[in-house]
Short mmCIF file of N, CA and C in Angstrom, two decimals:
data_model
loop_
_atom_site.label_atom_id
_atom_site.label_comp_id
_atom_site.label_asym_id
_atom_site.label_seq_id
_atom_site.Cartn_x
_atom_site.Cartn_y
_atom_site.Cartn_z
N SER A 22 -12.99 -10.96 5.55
CA SER A 22 -11.56 -10.82 5.68
C SER A 22 -10.89 -11.91 4.85
N VAL A 23 -10.00 -11.53 3.97
CA VAL A 23 -9.30 -12.47 3.11
C VAL A 23 -8.08 -13.00 3.85
N ARG A 24 -7.91 -14.32 3.82
CA ARG A 24 -6.82 -14.95 4.57
C ARG A 24 -5.93 -15.84 3.70
N CYS A 25 -6.06 -15.74 2.41
CA CYS A 25 -5.28 -16.58 1.51
C CYS A 25 -4.78 -15.74 0.34
N PRO A 26 -3.74 -16.21 -0.34
CA PRO A 26 -3.25 -15.47 -1.50
C PRO A 26 -4.33 -15.30 -2.56
N VAL A 27 -4.21 -14.23 -3.32
CA VAL A 27 -5.23 -13.88 -4.31
C VAL A 27 -4.56 -13.67 -5.67
N LEU A 28 -5.21 -14.15 -6.71
CA LEU A 28 -4.76 -13.89 -8.08
C LEU A 28 -5.77 -12.97 -8.73
N ILE A 29 -5.29 -11.87 -9.27
CA ILE A 29 -6.13 -10.92 -9.98
C ILE A 29 -5.68 -10.92 -11.43
N VAL A 30 -6.61 -11.16 -12.34
CA VAL A 30 -6.31 -11.15 -13.77
C VAL A 30 -7.19 -10.09 -14.40
N GLN A 31 -6.56 -9.14 -15.08
CA GLN A 31 -7.34 -8.03 -15.62
C GLN A 31 -6.75 -7.52 -16.92
N ASP A 32 -7.63 -7.07 -17.77
CA ASP A 32 -7.25 -6.33 -18.97
C ASP A 32 -7.15 -4.86 -18.55
N PRO A 33 -6.04 -4.19 -18.84
CA PRO A 33 -5.93 -2.78 -18.45
C PRO A 33 -6.97 -1.89 -19.11
N ALA A 34 -7.61 -2.35 -20.17
CA ALA A 34 -8.63 -1.57 -20.84
C ALA A 34 -10.05 -2.05 -20.51
N ASP A 35 -10.18 -2.83 -19.44
CA ASP A 35 -11.49 -3.34 -19.03
C ASP A 35 -12.45 -2.17 -18.87
N HIS A 36 -13.62 -2.26 -19.49
CA HIS A 36 -14.57 -1.15 -19.45
C HIS A 36 -15.47 -1.16 -18.22
N TYR A 37 -15.32 -2.19 -17.35
CA TYR A 37 -16.09 -2.23 -16.11
C TYR A 37 -15.23 -1.93 -14.88
N LEU A 38 -14.01 -2.43 -14.88
CA LEU A 38 -13.14 -2.29 -13.72
C LEU A 38 -11.93 -1.44 -14.07
N HIS A 39 -11.81 -0.29 -13.46
CA HIS A 39 -10.71 0.62 -13.73
C HIS A 39 -9.41 0.06 -13.13
N PRO A 40 -8.30 0.17 -13.82
CA PRO A 40 -7.03 -0.34 -13.32
C PRO A 40 -6.63 0.21 -11.95
N ASP A 41 -7.04 1.43 -11.62
CA ASP A 41 -6.72 1.97 -10.29
C ASP A 41 -7.34 1.12 -9.19
N GLY A 42 -8.50 0.55 -9.46
CA GLY A 42 -9.15 -0.30 -8.47
C GLY A 42 -8.33 -1.55 -8.19
N VAL A 43 -7.71 -2.09 -9.21
CA VAL A 43 -6.86 -3.27 -9.03
C VAL A 43 -5.65 -2.92 -8.17
N GLU A 44 -5.05 -1.77 -8.44
CA GLU A 44 -3.90 -1.35 -7.65
C GLU A 44 -4.27 -1.18 -6.18
N ARG A 45 -5.43 -0.61 -5.92
CA ARG A 45 -5.88 -0.46 -4.52
C ARG A 45 -6.15 -1.82 -3.89
N LEU A 46 -6.71 -2.73 -4.66
CA LEU A 46 -6.98 -4.08 -4.16
C LEU A 46 -5.68 -4.80 -3.80
N VAL A 47 -4.67 -4.71 -4.66
CA VAL A 47 -3.38 -5.33 -4.38
C VAL A 47 -2.79 -4.75 -3.09
N GLU A 48 -2.87 -3.44 -2.92
CA GLU A 48 -2.38 -2.82 -1.70
C GLU A 48 -3.15 -3.29 -0.47
N ALA A 49 -4.46 -3.41 -0.59
CA ALA A 49 -5.29 -3.84 0.54
C ALA A 49 -5.02 -5.28 0.92
N LEU A 50 -4.58 -6.08 -0.04
CA LEU A 50 -4.33 -7.50 0.22
C LEU A 50 -2.86 -7.79 0.51
N ASP A 51 -2.11 -6.77 0.85
CA ASP A 51 -0.68 -6.91 1.06
C ASP A 51 -0.35 -7.97 2.11
N ASP A 52 -1.16 -8.11 3.14
CA ASP A 52 -0.88 -9.07 4.22
C ASP A 52 -0.95 -10.52 3.74
N VAL A 53 -1.85 -10.82 2.81
CA VAL A 53 -2.00 -12.20 2.34
C VAL A 53 -1.28 -12.43 1.02
N GLY A 54 -1.00 -11.36 0.32
CA GLY A 54 -0.31 -11.47 -0.97
C GLY A 54 -1.29 -11.53 -2.12
N ALA A 55 -1.11 -10.66 -3.06
CA ALA A 55 -1.95 -10.64 -4.25
C ALA A 55 -1.06 -10.53 -5.48
N ASP A 56 -1.24 -11.45 -6.40
CA ASP A 56 -0.55 -11.40 -7.68
C ASP A 56 -1.51 -10.81 -8.70
N CYS A 57 -1.00 -9.96 -9.56
CA CYS A 57 -1.83 -9.37 -10.59
C CYS A 57 -1.21 -9.65 -11.95
N ILE A 58 -2.01 -10.17 -12.85
CA ILE A 58 -1.58 -10.43 -14.21
C ILE A 58 -2.42 -9.55 -15.12
N TRP A 59 -1.75 -8.77 -15.95
CA TRP A 59 -2.43 -7.89 -16.89
C TRP A 59 -2.45 -8.56 -18.25
N LEU A 60 -3.63 -8.75 -18.81
CA LEU A 60 -3.79 -9.38 -20.12
C LEU A 60 -4.56 -8.47 -21.06
N PRO A 61 -3.86 -7.64 -21.81
CA PRO A 61 -4.54 -6.75 -22.75
C PRO A 61 -5.28 -7.54 -23.82
N GLY A 62 -6.39 -6.98 -24.25
CA GLY A 62 -7.14 -7.58 -25.34
C GLY A 62 -8.22 -8.55 -24.91
N GLY A 63 -8.40 -8.72 -23.64
CA GLY A 63 -9.43 -9.64 -23.17
C GLY A 63 -10.69 -8.94 -22.71
N GLU A 64 -10.57 -7.63 -22.52
CA GLU A 64 -11.66 -6.81 -22.01
C GLU A 64 -12.24 -7.41 -20.74
N HIS A 65 -13.55 -7.46 -20.61
CA HIS A 65 -14.16 -7.96 -19.37
C HIS A 65 -14.48 -9.46 -19.48
N ASP A 66 -14.14 -10.07 -20.59
CA ASP A 66 -14.49 -11.48 -20.82
C ASP A 66 -13.25 -12.36 -20.85
N LEU A 67 -12.35 -12.16 -19.92
CA LEU A 67 -11.09 -12.90 -19.94
C LEU A 67 -11.28 -14.41 -19.83
N THR A 68 -12.28 -14.85 -19.11
CA THR A 68 -12.44 -16.30 -18.91
C THR A 68 -13.19 -16.98 -20.03
N VAL A 69 -13.75 -16.22 -20.95
CA VAL A 69 -14.48 -16.84 -22.06
C VAL A 69 -14.05 -16.31 -23.42
N GLY A 70 -13.15 -15.34 -23.42
CA GLY A 70 -12.74 -14.71 -24.67
C GLY A 70 -11.46 -15.30 -25.23
N PRO A 71 -10.78 -14.52 -26.05
CA PRO A 71 -9.59 -15.01 -26.74
C PRO A 71 -8.40 -15.27 -25.82
N ARG A 72 -8.43 -14.78 -24.61
CA ARG A 72 -7.32 -14.99 -23.67
C ARG A 72 -7.59 -16.13 -22.70
N PHE A 73 -8.63 -16.94 -22.97
CA PHE A 73 -9.05 -18.03 -22.07
C PHE A 73 -7.89 -18.94 -21.68
N ASP A 74 -7.11 -19.40 -22.67
CA ASP A 74 -6.02 -20.34 -22.38
C ASP A 74 -4.98 -19.71 -21.47
N GLU A 75 -4.66 -18.46 -21.69
CA GLU A 75 -3.68 -17.78 -20.84
C GLU A 75 -4.19 -17.65 -19.40
N VAL A 76 -5.47 -17.34 -19.27
CA VAL A 76 -6.07 -17.22 -17.93
C VAL A 76 -6.04 -18.58 -17.24
N THR A 77 -6.44 -19.61 -17.94
CA THR A 77 -6.46 -20.96 -17.36
C THR A 77 -5.06 -21.37 -16.92
N ASN A 78 -4.06 -21.13 -17.76
CA ASN A 78 -2.69 -21.48 -17.40
C ASN A 78 -2.19 -20.67 -16.21
N ALA A 79 -2.54 -19.40 -16.17
CA ALA A 79 -2.11 -18.54 -15.06
C ALA A 79 -2.74 -19.00 -13.75
N VAL A 80 -4.00 -19.36 -13.79
CA VAL A 80 -4.67 -19.85 -12.58
C VAL A 80 -4.04 -21.16 -12.12
N GLY A 81 -3.78 -22.07 -13.05
CA GLY A 81 -3.15 -23.33 -12.69
C GLY A 81 -1.78 -23.13 -12.06
N ALA A 82 -0.97 -22.27 -12.65
CA ALA A 82 0.36 -22.00 -12.11
C ALA A 82 0.28 -21.35 -10.74
N PHE A 83 -0.67 -20.43 -10.57
CA PHE A 83 -0.87 -19.77 -9.28
C PHE A 83 -1.24 -20.80 -8.21
N LEU A 84 -2.18 -21.68 -8.53
CA LEU A 84 -2.60 -22.70 -7.56
C LEU A 84 -1.46 -23.65 -7.20
N GLU A 85 -0.68 -24.05 -8.18
CA GLU A 85 0.46 -24.91 -7.90
C GLU A 85 1.46 -24.22 -6.98
N ARG A 86 1.72 -22.95 -7.25
CA ARG A 86 2.66 -22.19 -6.43
C ARG A 86 2.14 -22.03 -5.00
N VAL A 87 0.88 -21.70 -4.86
CA VAL A 87 0.29 -21.50 -3.54
C VAL A 87 0.25 -22.82 -2.77
N GLN A 88 -0.11 -23.89 -3.42
CA GLN A 88 -0.15 -25.20 -2.76
C GLN A 88 1.24 -25.62 -2.32
N GLY A 89 2.26 -25.25 -3.09
CA GLY A 89 3.64 -25.60 -2.74
C GLY A 89 4.14 -24.91 -1.49
N LYS A 90 3.49 -23.81 -1.10
CA LYS A 90 3.88 -23.07 0.10
C LYS A 90 3.30 -23.68 1.37
N ASN A 91 2.33 -24.59 1.21
CA ASN A 91 1.68 -25.19 2.39
C ASN A 91 2.36 -26.46 2.80
#
């Protein structure tokens, strides 16, 4: 059971995870809150590919925002 906010970062053209799955996940996490960031062009390697800096910045901003709520 998830009890904390969640950040989902996905490329809409990811060849492993279909975008519909992300939408269902966001709906399922409605009670705790889920933010979704779509980053085209990163495919399934968002954390090591050309979008690495954007992912890192998004995670940092998400953590700062979540920590500010506590």
